[in-house]
């Protein structure tokens, strides 16, 4: 996949995960200031309550801390949209701390990108954050997450 610096994250940027297809997605914690550099084109916020407004397009998935998404079908649709948009846009996945829910979502994007469900958590821990995907039920959610087609 060919990427343009004007439409994608810097591969070595803070929180940037490169998926096997070459898509770049940035994970981060909303309790910390945004990293330097361009703003996302699209953000997926994984929070128990509605997030603050941002100056770019975003979606909110109701996902309480240390839990799973409240509406799994809506979460799957939002994660699929984020994965699709990451091919041509700067996509950010964010929760409060940037580890549990964000790591779980990034592992689901890895599944959509072709990583086997059983390997997706290890992939995100190796390439994003070693503590990503914090709870046993988050790990189970990834192992059961439906892959594309």
XYZ file of N, CA, C and O in Angstrom:
596
model
N 0.844 -1.170 0.000
C 0.000 0.000 0.000
C 0.886 1.228 0.000
O 1.801 1.359 0.791
N 0.629 2.165 -0.869
C 1.368 3.411 -0.936
C 0.672 4.436 -0.072
O -0.538 4.603 -0.143
N 1.441 5.116 0.769
C 0.842 6.129 1.631
C 1.490 7.466 1.363
O 2.642 7.561 0.977
N 0.733 8.509 1.577
C 1.221 9.864 1.426
C 1.371 10.475 2.804
O 0.478 10.340 3.636
N 2.483 11.166 3.077
C 2.666 11.747 4.388
C 1.571 12.739 4.755
O 1.330 12.986 5.913
N 0.899 13.318 3.771
C -0.133 14.304 4.073
C -1.435 13.648 4.529
O -2.274 14.303 5.109
N -1.617 12.359 4.281
C -2.877 11.713 4.639
C -2.705 10.561 5.627
O -3.685 9.927 5.975
N -1.502 10.283 6.091
C -1.271 9.169 7.000
C -0.386 9.599 8.162
O 0.292 10.613 8.103
N -0.396 8.797 9.197
C 0.459 9.049 10.347
C 1.911 8.794 10.004
O 2.217 7.996 9.112
N 2.788 9.419 10.738
C 4.220 9.117 10.665
C 4.387 7.726 11.293
O 3.974 7.508 12.438
N 4.958 6.762 10.584
C 5.044 5.395 11.120
C 5.712 5.296 12.490
O 5.345 4.452 13.293
N 6.678 6.159 12.772
C 7.365 6.116 14.066
C 6.717 7.033 15.098
O 7.248 7.205 16.192
N 5.568 7.613 14.760
C 4.901 8.543 15.663
C 4.377 7.862 16.919
O 4.157 6.641 16.955
N 4.154 8.636 17.950
C 3.667 8.131 19.230
C 2.335 7.405 19.051
O 1.399 7.947 18.470
N 2.290 6.168 19.518
C 1.056 5.396 19.507
C 0.643 4.827 18.166
O -0.429 4.232 18.055
N 1.469 4.976 17.136
C 1.081 4.509 15.799
C 1.352 3.009 15.668
O 2.452 2.529 15.938
N 0.327 2.293 15.258
C 0.406 0.855 14.995
C 0.335 0.637 13.501
O -0.580 1.132 12.837
N 1.305 -0.101 12.973
C 1.262 -0.500 11.562
C 0.648 -1.897 11.496
O 1.171 -2.844 12.076
N -0.459 -1.996 10.790
C -1.097 -3.287 10.569
C -0.375 -4.019 9.439
O 0.341 -3.385 8.655
N -0.535 -5.325 9.328
C 0.176 -6.062 8.283
C -0.051 -5.524 6.872
O 0.849 -5.587 6.028
N -1.222 -4.964 6.588
C -1.504 -4.426 5.255
C -0.747 -3.130 4.987
O -0.723 -2.663 3.854
N -0.181 -2.525 6.036
C 0.481 -1.234 5.895
C -0.355 -0.086 6.433
O 0.138 1.029 6.575
N -1.622 -0.340 6.711
C -2.455 0.704 7.308
C -1.829 1.150 8.624
O -1.345 0.322 9.394
N -1.897 2.455 8.878
C -1.378 3.030 10.117
C -2.550 3.575 10.922
O -3.367 4.338 10.404
N -2.618 3.201 12.182
C -3.677 3.654 13.078
C -3.002 4.135 14.353
O -2.090 3.480 14.861
N -3.467 5.273 14.871
C -2.885 5.780 16.117
C -3.813 5.478 17.286
O -5.004 5.775 17.240
N -3.261 4.880 18.318
C -3.979 4.683 19.558
C -3.486 5.701 20.568
O -2.317 6.087 20.554
N -4.401 6.142 21.454
C -3.955 7.070 22.491
C -4.959 7.139 23.625
O -6.095 6.723 23.498
N -4.497 7.675 24.734
C -5.331 7.920 25.895
C -5.812 9.352 25.895
O -5.018 10.281 25.736
N -7.102 9.533 26.084
C -7.683 10.876 26.055
C -7.373 11.686 27.315
O -7.553 12.901 27.319
N -6.901 11.029 28.360
C -6.534 11.767 29.572
C -5.182 12.465 29.433
O -4.788 13.224 30.310
N -4.475 12.192 28.357
C -3.188 12.848 28.090
C -3.344 13.797 26.910
O -4.214 13.598 26.058
N -2.484 14.800 26.829
C -2.563 15.703 25.661
C -2.272 14.933 24.375
O -1.535 13.943 24.392
N -2.832 15.388 23.262
C -2.531 14.710 21.988
C -1.043 14.823 21.654
O -0.404 15.809 22.001
N -0.512 13.809 21.004
C 0.891 13.883 20.579
C 1.078 15.005 19.561
O 0.115 15.426 18.907
N 2.303 15.489 19.416
C 2.543 16.514 18.395
C 2.282 15.965 16.997
O 2.348 14.761 16.776
N 1.978 16.867 16.098
C 1.732 16.455 14.722
C 0.316 16.729 14.298
O -0.450 17.392 15.011
N -0.057 16.198 13.147
C -1.385 16.490 12.601
C -2.505 15.868 13.431
O -2.302 14.890 14.152
N -3.659 16.447 13.306
C -4.865 15.905 13.950
C -5.375 14.726 13.139
O -5.070 14.593 11.951
N -6.165 13.869 13.761
C -6.768 12.777 12.989
C -7.786 13.314 11.992
O -8.309 14.412 12.161
N -8.031 12.528 10.961
C -9.152 12.805 10.059
C -10.428 12.214 10.649
O -11.520 12.721 10.434
N -10.253 11.118 11.391
C -11.373 10.386 11.972
C -10.912 9.779 13.284
O -9.809 9.233 13.371
N -11.750 9.874 14.310
C -11.418 9.275 15.606
C -12.572 8.407 16.078
O -13.748 8.741 15.885
N -12.217 7.325 16.703
C -13.180 6.433 17.322
C -12.928 6.492 18.822
O -11.845 6.120 19.292
N -13.895 7.032 19.575
C -13.764 7.198 21.023
C -14.496 6.076 21.738
O -15.693 5.877 21.518
N -13.787 5.370 22.589
C -14.312 4.212 23.298
C -14.433 4.581 24.773
O -13.491 4.434 25.543
N -15.597 5.077 25.145
C -15.790 5.617 26.490
C -17.153 5.230 27.045
O -18.093 4.981 26.275
N -17.271 5.251 28.362
C -18.532 4.942 29.009
C -19.556 6.051 28.882
O -20.751 5.810 28.997
N -19.088 7.271 28.640
C -20.007 8.393 28.436
C -19.541 9.204 27.231
O -18.389 9.097 26.822
N -20.419 10.020 26.711
C -20.113 10.788 25.493
C -18.862 11.636 25.683
O -18.689 12.279 26.721
N -17.972 11.636 24.701
C -16.732 12.409 24.784
C -16.965 13.887 24.490
O -18.012 14.275 23.953
N -15.966 14.673 24.803
C -15.984 16.084 24.438
C -15.930 16.200 22.914
O -15.396 15.315 22.229
N -16.468 17.281 22.401
C -16.439 17.517 20.950
C -14.999 17.724 20.483
O -14.151 18.232 21.218
N -14.748 17.297 19.260
C -13.438 17.496 18.627
C -13.633 18.193 17.286
O -14.749 18.272 16.782
N -12.548 18.686 16.719
C -12.606 19.452 15.469
C -12.515 18.570 14.225
O -12.316 19.086 13.134
N -12.631 17.268 14.379
C -12.567 16.346 13.244
C -13.717 15.355 13.393
O -14.360 15.279 14.427
N -13.941 14.603 12.352
C -15.027 13.630 12.389
C -14.718 12.548 13.425
O -13.575 12.079 13.527
N -15.727 12.176 14.186
C -15.511 11.148 15.203
C -16.781 10.342 15.429
O -17.872 10.762 15.048
N -16.595 9.184 16.027
C -17.698 8.321 16.431
C -17.445 7.949 17.883
O -16.307 7.809 18.310
N -18.545 7.735 18.598
C -18.462 7.294 19.982
C -19.054 5.902 20.082
O -20.174 5.657 19.624
N -18.296 5.004 20.669
C -18.786 3.676 21.001
C -18.870 3.633 22.529
O -17.873 3.857 23.215
N -20.073 3.393 23.040
C -20.236 3.309 24.496
C -19.568 2.031 24.985
O -19.998 0.918 24.676
N -18.461 2.242 25.715
C -17.616 1.134 26.140
C -17.030 1.504 27.493
O -16.000 2.161 27.577
N -17.666 1.080 28.581
C -17.171 1.425 29.920
C -15.766 0.868 30.179
O -15.388 -0.182 29.648
N -15.024 1.571 31.032
C -13.656 1.191 31.384
C -13.614 -0.236 31.938
O -14.462 -0.621 32.750
N -12.653 -1.009 31.471
C -12.417 -2.403 31.866
C -13.538 -3.356 31.437
O -13.569 -4.499 31.876
N -14.412 -2.904 30.574
C -15.543 -3.730 30.148
C -15.465 -3.998 28.653
O -14.440 -3.814 28.017
N -16.634 -4.336 28.099
C -16.778 -4.563 26.663
C -17.781 -3.562 26.111
O -18.516 -2.931 26.871
N -17.836 -3.422 24.784
C -18.797 -2.473 24.201
C -20.225 -2.803 24.623
O -20.614 -3.973 24.693
N -21.002 -1.755 24.888
C -22.396 -1.936 25.304
C -23.234 -2.535 24.174
O -24.142 -3.327 24.432
N -22.931 -2.156 22.946
C -23.658 -2.657 21.777
C -22.649 -3.253 20.801
O -21.981 -2.534 20.066
N -22.567 -4.552 20.795
C -21.503 -5.220 20.018
C -21.635 -5.024 18.513
O -20.641 -4.854 17.829
N -22.845 -5.030 17.991
C -23.027 -4.834 16.548
C -22.573 -3.428 16.151
O -21.903 -3.247 15.126
N -22.922 -2.434 16.955
C -22.498 -1.051 16.667
C -20.982 -0.931 16.772
O -20.354 -0.237 15.962
N -20.394 -1.597 17.752
C -18.935 -1.569 17.902
C -18.258 -2.207 16.688
O -17.280 -1.664 16.158
N -18.784 -3.349 16.235
C -18.196 -4.009 15.067
C -18.278 -3.099 13.843
O -17.309 -2.963 13.087
N -19.415 -2.452 13.643
C -19.567 -1.537 12.504
C -18.596 -0.366 12.603
O -17.969 0.020 11.607
N -18.431 0.196 13.803
C -17.513 1.336 13.976
C -16.062 0.910 13.774
O -15.275 1.638 13.153
N -15.691 -0.259 14.272
C -14.316 -0.744 14.083
C -14.051 -1.055 12.613
O -12.964 -0.775 12.101
N -15.032 -1.622 11.938
C -14.880 -1.888 10.505
C -14.715 -0.581 9.743
O -13.853 -0.478 8.854
N -15.506 0.426 10.089
C -15.363 1.741 9.443
C -13.970 2.310 9.693
O -13.326 2.820 8.769
N -13.490 2.217 10.923
C -12.151 2.739 11.237
C -11.094 2.013 10.413
O -10.185 2.647 9.854
N -11.193 0.684 10.326
C -10.215 -0.085 9.543
C -10.259 0.329 8.067
O -9.218 0.533 7.447
N -11.466 0.463 7.514
C -11.588 0.854 6.105
C -11.005 2.244 5.875
O -10.283 2.470 4.905
N -11.320 3.177 6.752
C -10.852 4.552 6.580
C -9.337 4.671 6.746
O -8.711 5.557 6.167
N -8.738 3.786 7.539
C -7.294 3.836 7.759
C -6.499 3.618 6.475
O -5.315 3.950 6.417
N -7.126 3.101 5.440
C -6.433 2.914 4.162
C -6.077 4.257 3.527
O -5.085 4.359 2.799
N -6.874 5.297 3.796
C -6.654 6.589 3.129
C -6.671 7.785 4.067
O -6.481 8.912 3.615
N -6.916 7.564 5.355
C -7.052 8.675 6.303
C -6.253 8.413 7.578
O -5.913 7.274 7.874
N -6.026 9.482 8.347
C -5.423 9.364 9.671
C -6.540 8.993 10.660
O -7.396 9.816 10.968
N -6.501 7.759 11.127
C -7.522 7.253 12.047
C -6.892 7.103 13.430
O -5.792 6.573 13.573
N -7.640 7.578 14.431
C -7.206 7.467 15.813
C -8.241 6.663 16.588
O -9.443 6.875 16.439
N -7.762 5.745 17.420
C -8.607 4.978 18.325
C -8.213 5.432 19.727
O -7.025 5.413 20.070
N -9.194 5.843 20.538
C -8.842 6.407 21.839
C -9.847 6.043 22.920
O -11.052 5.996 22.680
N -9.318 5.801 24.110
C -10.125 5.620 25.322
C -9.465 6.475 26.404
O -8.572 7.277 26.108
N -9.869 6.313 27.637
C -9.314 7.147 28.698
C -7.812 7.013 28.847
O -7.076 7.992 28.787
N -7.332 5.779 29.018
C -5.908 5.566 29.236
C -5.124 5.140 28.012
O -3.898 5.184 28.004
N -5.805 4.669 26.968
C -5.123 4.268 25.739
C -4.556 2.867 25.759
O -3.779 2.503 24.871
N -4.946 2.030 26.738
C -4.361 0.694 26.849
C -5.407 -0.417 26.689
O -5.315 -1.235 25.785
N -6.388 -0.469 27.569
C -7.341 -1.584 27.583
C -8.313 -1.578 26.432
O -8.270 -2.444 25.550
N -9.216 -0.604 26.422
C -10.210 -0.536 25.350
C -9.545 -0.227 24.011
O -9.878 -0.846 22.988
N -8.589 0.703 24.023
C -7.881 1.034 22.779
C -7.120 -0.185 22.265
O -7.187 -0.512 21.080
N -6.410 -0.872 23.145
C -5.679 -2.073 22.732
C -6.602 -3.147 22.200
O -6.301 -3.817 21.205
N -7.755 -3.311 22.842
C -8.738 -4.297 22.383
C -9.233 -3.933 20.986
O -9.312 -4.787 20.097
N -9.554 -2.655 20.791
C -10.019 -2.204 19.471
C -8.930 -2.376 18.419
O -9.207 -2.808 17.301
N -7.686 -2.051 18.764
C -6.592 -2.225 17.801
C -6.409 -3.703 17.462
O -6.135 -4.049 16.301
N -6.565 -4.584 18.438
C -6.474 -6.020 18.159
C -7.596 -6.450 17.221
O -7.384 -7.281 16.325
N -8.782 -5.870 17.391
C -9.887 -6.178 16.471
C -9.579 -5.670 15.059
O -9.894 -6.348 14.071
N -8.946 -4.495 14.956
C -8.535 -4.007 13.632
C -7.507 -4.949 13.016
O -7.526 -5.181 11.803
N -6.621 -5.494 13.847
C -5.646 -6.458 13.343
C -6.355 -7.698 12.785
O -5.960 -8.226 11.746
N -7.410 -8.137 13.463
C -8.205 -9.274 12.963
C -8.810 -8.915 11.605
O -8.743 -9.704 10.648
N -9.388 -7.722 11.506
C -9.953 -7.282 10.222
C -8.877 -7.205 9.139
O -9.162 -7.384 7.956
N -7.637 -6.975 9.551
C -6.522 -6.841 8.620
C -5.896 -8.194 8.258
O -4.941 -8.239 7.494
N -6.414 -9.265 8.841
C -5.931 -10.589 8.470
C -5.130 -11.323 9.528
O -4.728 -12.471 9.314
N -4.870 -10.707 10.676
C -4.167 -11.403 11.748
C -5.148 -12.413 12.356
O -6.290 -12.059 12.646
N -4.735 -13.661 12.547
C -5.646 -14.638 13.166
C -6.092 -14.159 14.551
O -5.296 -13.584 15.299
N -7.349 -14.407 14.889
C -7.900 -13.956 16.169
C -7.007 -14.327 17.350
O -6.791 -13.513 18.246
N -6.496 -15.539 17.348
C -5.669 -16.001 18.457
C -4.320 -15.328 18.561
O -3.652 -15.434 19.596
N -3.893 -14.620 17.516
C -2.601 -13.933 17.511
C -2.722 -12.416 17.640
O -1.719 -11.724 17.782
N -3.938 -11.888 17.569
C -4.128 -10.439 17.483
C -3.707 -9.697 18.746
O -3.111 -8.614 18.661
N -3.977 -10.236 19.914
C -3.565 -9.565 21.151
C -2.041 -9.494 21.215
O -1.471 -8.434 21.513
N -1.362 -10.589 20.927
C 0.098 -10.599 20.941
C 0.654 -9.614 19.915
O 1.656 -8.931 20.180
N 0.014 -9.511 18.761
C 0.461 -8.572 17.731
C 0.403 -7.137 18.263
O 1.362 -6.369 18.130
N -0.703 -6.779 18.885
C -0.858 -5.412 19.393
C 0.085 -5.170 20.562
O 0.670 -4.083 20.675
N 0.279 -6.143 21.407
C 1.221 -5.983 22.519
C 2.650 -5.819 22.021
O 3.426 -5.072 22.603
N 2.990 -6.487 20.944
C 4.346 -6.376 20.393
C 4.567 -5.075 19.631
O 5.679 -4.539 19.623
N 3.516 -4.537 19.003
C 3.698 -3.391 18.111
C 3.066 -2.093 18.591
O 3.272 -1.052 17.967
N 2.294 -2.149 19.676
C 1.652 -0.932 20.196
C 2.003 -0.699 21.666
O 2.669 0.264 22.001
N 1.525 -1.564 22.552
C 1.790 -1.418 23.985
C 1.775 -2.789 24.640
O 0.828 -3.559 24.436
N 2.789 -3.084 25.405
C 2.908 -4.434 25.985
C 1.785 -4.780 26.947
O 1.508 -5.946 27.177
N 1.109 -3.767 27.522
C -0.003 -4.025 28.443
C -1.374 -3.925 27.772
O -2.411 -3.978 28.438
N -1.397 -3.763 26.463
C -2.665 -3.602 25.739
C -3.576 -4.799 25.980
O -3.116 -5.931 26.137
N -4.870 -4.533 25.982
C -5.915 -5.542 26.199
C -5.768 -6.047 27.638
O -5.084 -7.018 27.902
N -6.434 -5.355 28.560
C -6.146 -5.532 29.980
C -6.877 -6.673 30.681
O -6.377 -7.177 31.679
N -8.039 -7.056 30.221
C -8.827 -8.025 30.996
C -9.034 -9.330 30.225
O -8.949 -9.359 28.995
N -9.324 -10.411 30.943
C -9.586 -11.678 30.259
C -10.774 -11.582 29.306
O -10.753 -12.185 28.233
N -11.808 -10.828 29.654
C -12.981 -10.730 28.766
C -12.667 -9.879 27.543
O -13.233 -10.109 26.492
N -11.734 -8.916 27.655
C -11.308 -8.184 26.465
C -10.539 -9.111 25.528
O -10.743 -9.088 24.313
N -9.673 -9.949 26.088
C -8.944 -10.923 25.254
C -9.923 -11.876 24.572
O -9.788 -12.184 23.390
N -10.919 -12.347 25.310
C -11.925 -13.251 24.738
C -12.717 -12.547 23.629
O -13.045 -13.147 22.601
N -13.035 -11.270 23.831
C -13.746 -10.492 22.809
C -12.956 -10.500 21.497
O -13.527 -10.692 20.420
N -11.639 -10.323 21.588
C -10.794 -10.331 20.385
C -10.807 -11.717 19.740
O -10.925 -11.828 18.516
N -10.714 -12.774 20.541
C -10.678 -14.129 19.946
C -11.986 -14.480 19.253
O -11.995 -15.345 18.369
N -13.078 -13.799 19.624
C -14.373 -14.080 19.019
C -14.801 -13.009 18.024
O -15.905 -13.087 17.476
N -13.970 -12.003 17.808
C -14.337 -10.905 16.923
C -14.438 -11.391 15.477
O -13.501 -12.020 14.977
N -15.559 -11.123 14.804
C -15.721 -11.609 13.418
C -14.745 -10.938 12.445
O -14.669 -9.713 12.390
N -14.013 -11.757 11.716
C -13.128 -11.239 10.679
C -13.942 -10.867 9.449
O -15.122 -11.202 9.340
N -13.296 -10.171 8.524
C -13.972 -9.804 7.268
C -14.260 -11.055 6.456
O -13.539 -12.022 6.503
N -15.354 -10.942 5.660
C -15.780 -11.888 4.655
C -15.308 -13.265 4.792
O -15.452 -14.154 4.122
